[in-house]
Short mmCIF file of C-alpha atoms and ligand atoms in Angstrom, two decimals:
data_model
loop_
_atom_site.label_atom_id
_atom_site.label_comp_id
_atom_site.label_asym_id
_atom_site.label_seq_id
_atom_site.Cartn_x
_atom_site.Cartn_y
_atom_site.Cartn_z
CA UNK A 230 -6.46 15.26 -14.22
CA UNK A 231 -3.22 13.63 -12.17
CA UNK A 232 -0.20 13.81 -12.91
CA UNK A 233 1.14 10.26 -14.59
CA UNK A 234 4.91 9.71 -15.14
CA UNK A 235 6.94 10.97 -18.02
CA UNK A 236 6.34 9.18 -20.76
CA UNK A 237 5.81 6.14 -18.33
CA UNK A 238 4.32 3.31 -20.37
CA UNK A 239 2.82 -0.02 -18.70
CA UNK A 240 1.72 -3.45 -19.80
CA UNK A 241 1.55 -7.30 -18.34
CA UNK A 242 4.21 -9.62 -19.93
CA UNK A 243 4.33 -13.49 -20.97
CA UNK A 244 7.45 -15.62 -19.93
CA UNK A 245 7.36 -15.78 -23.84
CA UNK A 246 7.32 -12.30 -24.39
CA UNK A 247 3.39 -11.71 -25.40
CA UNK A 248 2.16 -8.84 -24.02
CA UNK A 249 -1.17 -7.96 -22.69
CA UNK A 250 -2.80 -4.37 -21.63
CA UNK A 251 -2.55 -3.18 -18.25
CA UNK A 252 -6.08 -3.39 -17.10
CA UNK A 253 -6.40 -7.02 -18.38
CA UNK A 254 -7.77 -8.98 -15.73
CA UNK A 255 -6.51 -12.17 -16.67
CA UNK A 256 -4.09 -13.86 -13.94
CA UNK A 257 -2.23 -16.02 -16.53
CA UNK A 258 -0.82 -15.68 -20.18
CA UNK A 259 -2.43 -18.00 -22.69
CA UNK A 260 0.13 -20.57 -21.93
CA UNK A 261 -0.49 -20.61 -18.09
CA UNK A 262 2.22 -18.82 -16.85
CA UNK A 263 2.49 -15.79 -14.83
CA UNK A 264 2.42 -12.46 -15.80
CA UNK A 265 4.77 -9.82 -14.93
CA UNK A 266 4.38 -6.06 -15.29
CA UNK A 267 6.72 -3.74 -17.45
CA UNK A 268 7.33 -0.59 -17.34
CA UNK A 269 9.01 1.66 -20.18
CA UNK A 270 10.42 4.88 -18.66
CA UNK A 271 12.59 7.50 -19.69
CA UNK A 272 13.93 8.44 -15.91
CA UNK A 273 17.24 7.95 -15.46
CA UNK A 274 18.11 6.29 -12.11
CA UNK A 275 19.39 10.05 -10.73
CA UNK A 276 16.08 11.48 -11.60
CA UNK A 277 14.14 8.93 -10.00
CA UNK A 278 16.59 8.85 -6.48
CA UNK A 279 15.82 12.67 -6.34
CA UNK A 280 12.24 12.50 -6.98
CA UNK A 281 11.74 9.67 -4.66
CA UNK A 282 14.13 12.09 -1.82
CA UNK A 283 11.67 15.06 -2.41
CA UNK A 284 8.61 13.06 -1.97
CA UNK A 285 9.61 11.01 1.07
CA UNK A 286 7.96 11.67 4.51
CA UNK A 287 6.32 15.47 3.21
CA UNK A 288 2.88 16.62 4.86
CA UNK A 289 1.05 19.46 4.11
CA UNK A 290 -0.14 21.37 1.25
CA UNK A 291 3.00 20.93 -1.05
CA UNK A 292 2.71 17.02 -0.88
CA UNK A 293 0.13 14.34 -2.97
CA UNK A 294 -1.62 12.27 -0.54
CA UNK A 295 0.16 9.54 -2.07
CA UNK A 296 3.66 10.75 -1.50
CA UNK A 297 2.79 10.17 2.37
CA UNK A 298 3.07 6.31 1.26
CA UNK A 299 6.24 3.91 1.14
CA UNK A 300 4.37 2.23 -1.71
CA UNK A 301 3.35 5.37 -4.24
CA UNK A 302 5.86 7.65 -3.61
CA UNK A 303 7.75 4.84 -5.81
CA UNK A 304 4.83 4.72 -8.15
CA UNK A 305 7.36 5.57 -11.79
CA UNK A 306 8.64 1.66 -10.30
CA UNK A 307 4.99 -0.10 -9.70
CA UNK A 308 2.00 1.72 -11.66
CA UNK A 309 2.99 4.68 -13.13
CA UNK A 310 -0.67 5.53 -14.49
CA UNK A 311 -2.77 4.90 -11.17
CA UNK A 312 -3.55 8.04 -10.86
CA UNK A 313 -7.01 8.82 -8.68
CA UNK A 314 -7.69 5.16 -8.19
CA UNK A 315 -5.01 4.92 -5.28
CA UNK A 316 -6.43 3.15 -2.50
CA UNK A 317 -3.93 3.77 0.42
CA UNK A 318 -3.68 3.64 4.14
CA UNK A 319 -0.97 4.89 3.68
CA UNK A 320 1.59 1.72 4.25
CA UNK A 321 5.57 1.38 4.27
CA UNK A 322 7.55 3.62 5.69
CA UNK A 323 9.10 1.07 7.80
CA UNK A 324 12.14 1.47 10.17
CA UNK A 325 15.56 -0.43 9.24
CA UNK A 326 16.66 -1.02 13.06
CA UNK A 327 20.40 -2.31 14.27
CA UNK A 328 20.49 -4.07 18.10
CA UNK A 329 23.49 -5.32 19.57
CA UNK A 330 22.00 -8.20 20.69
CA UNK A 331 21.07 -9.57 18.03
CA UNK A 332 24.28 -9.06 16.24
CA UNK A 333 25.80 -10.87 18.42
CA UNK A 334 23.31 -13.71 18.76
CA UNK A 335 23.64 -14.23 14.52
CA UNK A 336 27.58 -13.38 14.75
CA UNK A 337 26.82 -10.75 12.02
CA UNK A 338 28.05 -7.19 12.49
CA UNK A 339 26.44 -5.51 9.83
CA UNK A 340 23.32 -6.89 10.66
CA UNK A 341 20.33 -4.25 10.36
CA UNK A 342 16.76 -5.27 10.43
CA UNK A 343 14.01 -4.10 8.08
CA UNK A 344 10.79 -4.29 9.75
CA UNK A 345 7.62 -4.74 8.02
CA UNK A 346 5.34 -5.98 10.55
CA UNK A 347 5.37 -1.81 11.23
CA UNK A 348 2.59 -1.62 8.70
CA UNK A 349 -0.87 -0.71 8.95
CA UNK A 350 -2.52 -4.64 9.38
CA UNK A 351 0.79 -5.86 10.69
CA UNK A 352 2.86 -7.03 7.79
CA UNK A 353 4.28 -6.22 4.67
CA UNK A 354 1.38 -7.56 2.27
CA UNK A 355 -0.02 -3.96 3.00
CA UNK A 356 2.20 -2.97 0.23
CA UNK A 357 1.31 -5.45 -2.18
CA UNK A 358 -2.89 -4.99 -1.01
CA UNK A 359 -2.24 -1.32 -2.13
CA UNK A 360 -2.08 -1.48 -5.55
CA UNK A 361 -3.50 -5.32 -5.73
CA UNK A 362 -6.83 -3.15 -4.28
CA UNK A 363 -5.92 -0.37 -6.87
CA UNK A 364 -5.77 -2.32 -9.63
CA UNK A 365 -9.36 -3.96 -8.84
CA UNK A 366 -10.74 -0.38 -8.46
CA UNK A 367 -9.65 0.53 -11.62
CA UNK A 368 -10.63 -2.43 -13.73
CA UNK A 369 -14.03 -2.03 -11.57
CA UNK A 370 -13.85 -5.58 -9.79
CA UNK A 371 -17.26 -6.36 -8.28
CA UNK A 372 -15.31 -8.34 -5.95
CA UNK A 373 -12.03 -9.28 -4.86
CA UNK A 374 -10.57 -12.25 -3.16
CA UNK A 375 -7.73 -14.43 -2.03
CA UNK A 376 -6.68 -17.53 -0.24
CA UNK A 377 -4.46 -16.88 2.73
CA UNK A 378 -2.96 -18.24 6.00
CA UNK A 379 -3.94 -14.90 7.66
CA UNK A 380 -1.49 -11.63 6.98
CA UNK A 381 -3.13 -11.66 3.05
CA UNK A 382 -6.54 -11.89 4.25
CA UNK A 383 -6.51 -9.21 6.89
CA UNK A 384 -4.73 -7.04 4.29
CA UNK A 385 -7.25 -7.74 1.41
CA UNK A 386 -9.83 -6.98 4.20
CA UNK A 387 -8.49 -3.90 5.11
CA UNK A 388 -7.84 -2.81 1.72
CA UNK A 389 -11.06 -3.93 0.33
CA UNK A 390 -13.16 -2.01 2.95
CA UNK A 391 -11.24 0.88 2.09
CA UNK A 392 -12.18 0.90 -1.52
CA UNK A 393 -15.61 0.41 -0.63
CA UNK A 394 -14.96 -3.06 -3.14
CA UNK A 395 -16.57 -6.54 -1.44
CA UNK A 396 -13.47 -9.07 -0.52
CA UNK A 397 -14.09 -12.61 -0.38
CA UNK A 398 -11.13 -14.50 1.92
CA UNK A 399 -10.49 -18.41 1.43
CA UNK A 400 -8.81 -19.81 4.76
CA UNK A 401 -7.93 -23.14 6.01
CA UNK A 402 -10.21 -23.70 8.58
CA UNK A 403 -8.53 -24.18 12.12
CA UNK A 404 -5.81 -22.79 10.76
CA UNK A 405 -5.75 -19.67 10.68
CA UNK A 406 -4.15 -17.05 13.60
CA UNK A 407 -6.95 -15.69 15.76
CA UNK A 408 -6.27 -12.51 15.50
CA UNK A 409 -5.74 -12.20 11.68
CA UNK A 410 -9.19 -14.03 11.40
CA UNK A 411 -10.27 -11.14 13.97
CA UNK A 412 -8.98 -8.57 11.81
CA UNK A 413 -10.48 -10.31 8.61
CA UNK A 414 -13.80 -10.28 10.11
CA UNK A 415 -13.60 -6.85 11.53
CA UNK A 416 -12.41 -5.09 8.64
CA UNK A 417 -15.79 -6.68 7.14
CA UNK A 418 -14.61 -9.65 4.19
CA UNK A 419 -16.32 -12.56 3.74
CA UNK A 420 -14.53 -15.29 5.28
CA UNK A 421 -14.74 -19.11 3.92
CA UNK A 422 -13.20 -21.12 6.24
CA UNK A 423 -11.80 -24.11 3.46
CA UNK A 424 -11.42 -27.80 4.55
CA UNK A 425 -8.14 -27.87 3.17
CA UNK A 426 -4.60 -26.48 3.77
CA UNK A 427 -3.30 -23.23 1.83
CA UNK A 428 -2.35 -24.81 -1.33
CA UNK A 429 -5.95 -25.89 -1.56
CA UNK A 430 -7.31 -22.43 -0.89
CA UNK A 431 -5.05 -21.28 -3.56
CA UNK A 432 -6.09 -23.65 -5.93
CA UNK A 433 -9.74 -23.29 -5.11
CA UNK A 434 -9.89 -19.40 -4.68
CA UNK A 435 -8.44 -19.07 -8.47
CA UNK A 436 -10.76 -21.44 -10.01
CA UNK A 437 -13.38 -19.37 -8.33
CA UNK A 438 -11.69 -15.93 -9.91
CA UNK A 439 -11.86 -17.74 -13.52
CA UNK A 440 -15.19 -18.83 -13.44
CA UNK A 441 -16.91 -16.20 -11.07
CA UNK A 442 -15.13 -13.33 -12.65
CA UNK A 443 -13.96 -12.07 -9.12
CA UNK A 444 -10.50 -10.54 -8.81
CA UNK A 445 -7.66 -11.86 -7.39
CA UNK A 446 -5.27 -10.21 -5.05
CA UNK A 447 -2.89 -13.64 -3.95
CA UNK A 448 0.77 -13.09 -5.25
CA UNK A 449 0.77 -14.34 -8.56
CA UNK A 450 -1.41 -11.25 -9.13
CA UNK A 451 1.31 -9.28 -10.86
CA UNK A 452 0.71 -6.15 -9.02
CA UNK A 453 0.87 -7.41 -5.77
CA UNK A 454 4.62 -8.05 -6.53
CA UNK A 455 5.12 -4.64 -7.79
CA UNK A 456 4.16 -3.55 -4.48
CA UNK A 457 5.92 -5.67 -2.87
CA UNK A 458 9.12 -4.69 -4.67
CA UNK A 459 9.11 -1.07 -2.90
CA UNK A 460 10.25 -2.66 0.58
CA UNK A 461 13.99 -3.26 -1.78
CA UNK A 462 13.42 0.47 -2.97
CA UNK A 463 12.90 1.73 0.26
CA UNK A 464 15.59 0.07 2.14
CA UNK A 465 18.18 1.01 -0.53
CA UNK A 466 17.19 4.20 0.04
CA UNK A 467 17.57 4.01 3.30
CA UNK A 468 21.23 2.72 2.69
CA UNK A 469 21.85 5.57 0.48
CA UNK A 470 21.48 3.48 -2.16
CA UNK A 471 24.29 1.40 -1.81
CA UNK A 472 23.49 -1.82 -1.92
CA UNK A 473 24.37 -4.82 1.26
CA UNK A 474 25.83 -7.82 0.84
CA UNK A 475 23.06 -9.78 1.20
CA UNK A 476 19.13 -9.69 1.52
CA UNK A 477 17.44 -12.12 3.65
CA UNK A 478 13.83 -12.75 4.12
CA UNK A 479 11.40 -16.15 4.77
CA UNK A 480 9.75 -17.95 1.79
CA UNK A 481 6.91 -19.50 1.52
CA UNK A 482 4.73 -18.58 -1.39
CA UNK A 483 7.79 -17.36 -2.89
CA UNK A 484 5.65 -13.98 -4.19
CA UNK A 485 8.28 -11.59 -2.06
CA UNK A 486 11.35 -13.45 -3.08
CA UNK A 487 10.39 -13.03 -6.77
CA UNK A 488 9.00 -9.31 -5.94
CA UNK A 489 12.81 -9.16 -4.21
CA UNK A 490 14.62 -10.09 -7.34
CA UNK A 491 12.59 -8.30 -9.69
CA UNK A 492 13.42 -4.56 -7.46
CA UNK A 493 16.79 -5.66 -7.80
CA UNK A 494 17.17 -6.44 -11.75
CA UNK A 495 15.48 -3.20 -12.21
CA UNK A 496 17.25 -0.99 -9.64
CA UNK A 497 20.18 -2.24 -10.96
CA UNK A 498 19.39 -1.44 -14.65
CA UNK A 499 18.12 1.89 -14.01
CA UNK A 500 21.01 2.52 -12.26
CA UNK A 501 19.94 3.75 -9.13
CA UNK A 502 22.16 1.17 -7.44
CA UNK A 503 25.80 -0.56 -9.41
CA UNK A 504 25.38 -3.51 -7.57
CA UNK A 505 23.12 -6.61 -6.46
CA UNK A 506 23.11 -8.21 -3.15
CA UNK A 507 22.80 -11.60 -2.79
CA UNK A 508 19.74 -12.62 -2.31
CA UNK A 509 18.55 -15.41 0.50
CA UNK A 510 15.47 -16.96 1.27
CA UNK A 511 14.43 -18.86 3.87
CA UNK A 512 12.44 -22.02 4.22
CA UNK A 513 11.07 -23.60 7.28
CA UNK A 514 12.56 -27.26 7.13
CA UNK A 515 9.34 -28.75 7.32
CA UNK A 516 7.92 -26.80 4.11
CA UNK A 517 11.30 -26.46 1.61
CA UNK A 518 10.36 -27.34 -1.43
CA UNK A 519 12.34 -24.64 -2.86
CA UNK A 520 15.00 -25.46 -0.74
CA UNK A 521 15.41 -28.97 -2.29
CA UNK A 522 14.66 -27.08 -5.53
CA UNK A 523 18.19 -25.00 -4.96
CA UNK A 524 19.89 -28.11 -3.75
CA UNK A 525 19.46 -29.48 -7.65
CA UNK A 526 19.99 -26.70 -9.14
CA UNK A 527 16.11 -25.99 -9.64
CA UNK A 528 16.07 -28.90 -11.88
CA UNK A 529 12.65 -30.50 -10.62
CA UNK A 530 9.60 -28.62 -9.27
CA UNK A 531 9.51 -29.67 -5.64
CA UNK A 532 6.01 -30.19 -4.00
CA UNK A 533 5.66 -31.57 -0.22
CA UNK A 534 3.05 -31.71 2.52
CA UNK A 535 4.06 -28.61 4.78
CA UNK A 536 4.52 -28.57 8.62
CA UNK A 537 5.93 -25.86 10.56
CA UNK A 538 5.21 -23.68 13.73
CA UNK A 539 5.71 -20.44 10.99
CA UNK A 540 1.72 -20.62 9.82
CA UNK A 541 2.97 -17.79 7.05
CA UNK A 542 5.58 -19.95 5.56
CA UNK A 543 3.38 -23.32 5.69
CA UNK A 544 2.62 -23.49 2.26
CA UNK A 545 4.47 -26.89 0.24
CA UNK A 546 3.61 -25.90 -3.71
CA UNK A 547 4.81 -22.15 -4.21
CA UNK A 548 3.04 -20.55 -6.80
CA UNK A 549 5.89 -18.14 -7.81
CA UNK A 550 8.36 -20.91 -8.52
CA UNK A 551 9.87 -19.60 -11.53
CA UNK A 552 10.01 -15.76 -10.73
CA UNK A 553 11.60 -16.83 -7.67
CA UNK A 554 14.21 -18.89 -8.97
CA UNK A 555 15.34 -16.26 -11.64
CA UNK A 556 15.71 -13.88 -8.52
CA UNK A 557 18.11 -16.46 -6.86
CA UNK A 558 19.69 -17.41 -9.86
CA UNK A 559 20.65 -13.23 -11.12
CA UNK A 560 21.92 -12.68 -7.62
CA UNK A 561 23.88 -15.53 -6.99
CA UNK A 562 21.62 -15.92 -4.24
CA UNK A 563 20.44 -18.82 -1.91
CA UNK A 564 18.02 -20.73 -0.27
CA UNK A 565 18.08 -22.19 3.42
CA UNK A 566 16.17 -24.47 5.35
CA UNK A 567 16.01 -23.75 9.01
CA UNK A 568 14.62 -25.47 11.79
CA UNK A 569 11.83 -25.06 13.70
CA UNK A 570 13.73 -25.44 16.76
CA UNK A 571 15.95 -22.28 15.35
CA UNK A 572 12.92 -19.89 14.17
CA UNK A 573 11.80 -20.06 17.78
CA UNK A 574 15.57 -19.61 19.07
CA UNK A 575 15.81 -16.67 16.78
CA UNK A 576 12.45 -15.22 17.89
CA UNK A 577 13.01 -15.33 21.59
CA UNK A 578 16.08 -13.14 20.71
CA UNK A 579 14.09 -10.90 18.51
CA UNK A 580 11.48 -10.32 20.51
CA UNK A 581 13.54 -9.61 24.24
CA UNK A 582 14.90 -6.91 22.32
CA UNK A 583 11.82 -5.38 22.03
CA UNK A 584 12.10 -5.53 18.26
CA UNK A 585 9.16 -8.52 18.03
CA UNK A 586 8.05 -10.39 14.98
CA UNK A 587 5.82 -13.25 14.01
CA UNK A 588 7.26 -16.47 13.73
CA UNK A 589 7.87 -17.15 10.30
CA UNK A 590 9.64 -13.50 9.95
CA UNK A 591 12.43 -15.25 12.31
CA UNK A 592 13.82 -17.62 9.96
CA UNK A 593 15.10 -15.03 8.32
CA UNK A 594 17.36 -14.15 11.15
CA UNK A 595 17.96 -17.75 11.85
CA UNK A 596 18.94 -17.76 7.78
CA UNK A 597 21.80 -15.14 8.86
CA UNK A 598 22.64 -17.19 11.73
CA UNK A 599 23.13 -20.45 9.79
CA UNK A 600 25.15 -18.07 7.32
CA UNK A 601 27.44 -16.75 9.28
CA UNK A 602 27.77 -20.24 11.02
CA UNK A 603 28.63 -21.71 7.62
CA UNK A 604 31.53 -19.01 6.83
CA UNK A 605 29.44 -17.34 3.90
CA UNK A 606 28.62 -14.61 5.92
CA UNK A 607 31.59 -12.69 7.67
CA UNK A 608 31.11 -10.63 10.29
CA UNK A 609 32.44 -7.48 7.97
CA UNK A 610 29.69 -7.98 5.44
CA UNK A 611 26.60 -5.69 5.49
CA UNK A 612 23.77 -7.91 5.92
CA UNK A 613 19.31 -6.45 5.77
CA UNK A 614 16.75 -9.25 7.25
CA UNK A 615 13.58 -8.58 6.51
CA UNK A 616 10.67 -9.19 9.61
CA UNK A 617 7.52 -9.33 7.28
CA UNK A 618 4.86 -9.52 10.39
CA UNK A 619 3.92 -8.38 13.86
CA UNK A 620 5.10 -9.97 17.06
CA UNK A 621 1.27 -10.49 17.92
CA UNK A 622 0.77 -13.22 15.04
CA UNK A 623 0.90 -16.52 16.24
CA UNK A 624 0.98 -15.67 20.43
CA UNK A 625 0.23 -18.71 21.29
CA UNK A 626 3.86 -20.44 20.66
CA UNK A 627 5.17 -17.86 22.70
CA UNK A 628 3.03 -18.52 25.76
CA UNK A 629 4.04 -21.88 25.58
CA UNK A 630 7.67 -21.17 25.54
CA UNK A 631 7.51 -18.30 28.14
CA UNK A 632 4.74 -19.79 30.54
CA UNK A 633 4.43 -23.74 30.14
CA UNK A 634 7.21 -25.07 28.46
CA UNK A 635 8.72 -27.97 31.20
CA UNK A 636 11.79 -27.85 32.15
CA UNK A 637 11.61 -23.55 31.57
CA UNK A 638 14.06 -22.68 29.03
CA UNK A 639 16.54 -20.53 30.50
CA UNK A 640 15.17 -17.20 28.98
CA UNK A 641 11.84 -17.87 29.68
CA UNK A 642 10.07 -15.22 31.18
CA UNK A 643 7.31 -16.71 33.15
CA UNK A 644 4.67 -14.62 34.50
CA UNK A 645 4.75 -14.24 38.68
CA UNK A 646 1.37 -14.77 40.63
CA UNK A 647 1.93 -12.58 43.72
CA UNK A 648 -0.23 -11.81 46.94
CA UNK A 649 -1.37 -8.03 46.55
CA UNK A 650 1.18 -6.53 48.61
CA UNK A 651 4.05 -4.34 48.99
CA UNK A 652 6.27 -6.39 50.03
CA UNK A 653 5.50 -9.16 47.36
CA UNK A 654 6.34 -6.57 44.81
CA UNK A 655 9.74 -5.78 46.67
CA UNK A 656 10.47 -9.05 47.14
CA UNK A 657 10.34 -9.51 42.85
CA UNK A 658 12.03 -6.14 42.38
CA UNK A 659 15.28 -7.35 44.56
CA UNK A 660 15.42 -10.70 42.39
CA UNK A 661 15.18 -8.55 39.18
CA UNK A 662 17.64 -6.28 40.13
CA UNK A 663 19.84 -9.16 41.78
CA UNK A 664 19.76 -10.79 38.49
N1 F0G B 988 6.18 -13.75 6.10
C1 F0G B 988 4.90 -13.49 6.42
C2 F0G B 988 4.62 -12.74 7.67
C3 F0G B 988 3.85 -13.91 5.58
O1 F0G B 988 2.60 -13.64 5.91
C4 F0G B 988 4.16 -14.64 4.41
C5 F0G B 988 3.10 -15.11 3.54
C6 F0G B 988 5.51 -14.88 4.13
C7 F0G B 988 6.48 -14.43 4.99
C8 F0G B 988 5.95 -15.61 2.91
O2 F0G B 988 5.94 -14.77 1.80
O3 F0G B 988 4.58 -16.25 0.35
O4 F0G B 988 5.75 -14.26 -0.56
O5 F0G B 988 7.04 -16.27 0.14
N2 F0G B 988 1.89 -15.17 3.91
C9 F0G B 988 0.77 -15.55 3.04
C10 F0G B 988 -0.55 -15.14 3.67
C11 F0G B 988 0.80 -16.92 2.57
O6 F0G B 988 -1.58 -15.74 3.34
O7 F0G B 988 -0.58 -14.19 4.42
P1 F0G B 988 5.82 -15.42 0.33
#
């Protein structure tokens, strides 16, 4: 028998307070609305700081396989009673990196990046897939699935074939990045490739989970947020739990800004941190419905047909709506809208510092930008953006921009055809160096 938490208690919760056990597979309360998952504990927030200290980054025989993970070795905060179903890589662990340069290029000079895309399939759903998969195990799911615009559906994959559990991934066809569809197909899911955008996969994929009986893993699966919540844990940790200014990471779903905001309401109630940064998230312009949301004071449910170069963020009816906006709304936070033009700006500077991310992980660094721009961000104030995927999603922008963008931008970095020579190699070596 494993260990479970002290006293730790768990259930799924209503928006109206009805609750429901915790390996109830429904995705929705009996008035349609999300579920979220409670916990009752009787840690106090220095007993959980310590426990999470001892745990973190042990190998060998004194450490629990699942103390080697970002995700579990937070388990008291995201399923407390898990036990031996963990399925784990393991995932998080991620670095929280500062560079000059891009300190200077946002104007912020507290600036420190979280980077997610340092997980096992390349981006932070890894930590949501963990105990999404986990769940599914223990409720013995004869099948999982999810829609995606390729980082959930490589994950699921991933996670899926590790459990041994058949995954099912809804895509939109010709939409999806090459090499996430590589790594769905490799890691062995079933891919449907959907004539229809996102929202339509996520619309079809959970009519398929109510009437096939097949589970769902997509973000409004209320243990993919509690995942999700362990990247706040683990960078307040990393802080020493005090807490920055602000929080800044891209929205598109809206599944990590309400997993965000939930970390934060209970970290702060717990007491393992005394205060809340504001939280910010990020829309591309061309898919902001909750951007317009924020701009009326989340009076009307925006929905809109989404365009952007950031494939992850080009989703135009959120499913987490209302988690999300209580996250804004308890931090004082805020919502952007950036450009396309300045995600790619942002991501040039990311990536020439060897840093890297996908594209729609820039806008959150274009968010700081535009912050610091408008005077709410001043260079004194600590600031965390979050990169939630690897520089090798989406490659193809970045050809264009480095190799056949006309006129060259001035920091492109166009590839040299040379004769096989010496001297053609010297000859680029004194212009590098000359430069
Ligand atoms: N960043 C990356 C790299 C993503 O893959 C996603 C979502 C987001 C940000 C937005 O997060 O939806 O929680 O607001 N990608 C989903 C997918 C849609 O299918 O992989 P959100």
């Amino acid at each position: 028998m494993t260990e479970h938490a002290t006293g730790a208690q768990s259930w799924q919760q209503a928006g109206d307070g009805t609750r429901y056990h915790e390996h109830d597979v429904r995705m929705r309360a009996d008035d349609g609305g999300l579920l979220e998952i409670m916990h009752a504990t009787t840690d106090t927030g220095a007993m959980l700081r310590a426990r999470f200290a001892a745990r973190c980054c042990m190998r060998g025989a004194v450490s629990r396989a699942e103390d080697l993970s970002g995700v579990w070795r937070f388990r008291e905060l995201v399923m407390p009673t898990a036990g031996d179903a963990i399925v784990s890589h393991p995932e998080g662990n991620t670095p929280l990196l500062g560079r000059d340069r891009l300190r200077a290029f946002t104007g912020a000079d507290g600036l420190l990046i979280k980077h997610e895309g340092h997980n096992p399939t390349g981006s932070f759903k890894d930590r949501g897939m963990t105990v999404g998969v986990t769940q599914a195990k223990r409720v013995g799911a004869r099948a999982v699935a999810c829609a995606s615009t390729g980082n959930t559906s490589a994950s699921l994959a991933s996670y899926a074939a590790n459990a041994g559990i058949p995954a099912l991934v809804f895509v939109p066809d010709g939409q999806i990045a090459l090499g996430k569809l590589t790594q769905t197909l490799a890691y062995g899911a079933r891919t449907l490739m959907v004539r229809g955008d996102f929202d339509r996969c996520l619309a079809l994929v959970q009519e398929a989970s109510a009437s096939l009986g097949i589970y769902l893993v997509n973000s409004i699966n209320p243990w993919r947020i509690e995942g999700q919540k362990t990247i706040v844990f683990e960078l307040l940790e990393q802080l020493g739990w005090i807490a920055p200014d602000f929080l800044v990471l891209p929205a598109g779903n809206l599944g990590n800004t309400a997993a965000f905001g939930k970390a934060l309401r209970e970290a702060r109630a717990l007491g393992l941190i005394d205060r809340v940064p504001r939280l910010v998230s990020v829309q591309a312009e061309g898919a902001n419905p909750f951007f317009r949301g924020f701009a009326d004071d989340f009076a009307t449910r925006h929905r809109v047909e989404a365009h952007t170069i950031a494939t992850a963020i080009k989703i135009g009816d959120p499913a987490s709506w209302d988690r999300a906006v209580q996250g804004i709304r308890e931090s004082d936070g805020l919502v952007l809208s950036v450009s396309d033009e300045e995600i790619l700006a942002a991501k040039v500077v990311i990536d020439a510092t060897g840093v890297g991310c996908e594209p729609a992980s820039a806008a959150s660094v274009a968010g700081v930008r535009q912050l610091v721009a408008r005077g709410v961000v001043q260079p004194s104030h600590s600031v965390v953006a979050v990169l939630t995927g690897h520089v090798l999603k989406d490659p193809g922008i970045l050809v264009q921009y480095h190799q056949e963008r006309e006129p060259a931008p001035p920091d492109a970095n166009r590839p040299i055809v040379i004769d096989a020579t010496i001297r053609a190699v010297a000859d680029v070596l004194d212009r590098v160096s000359a430069a």
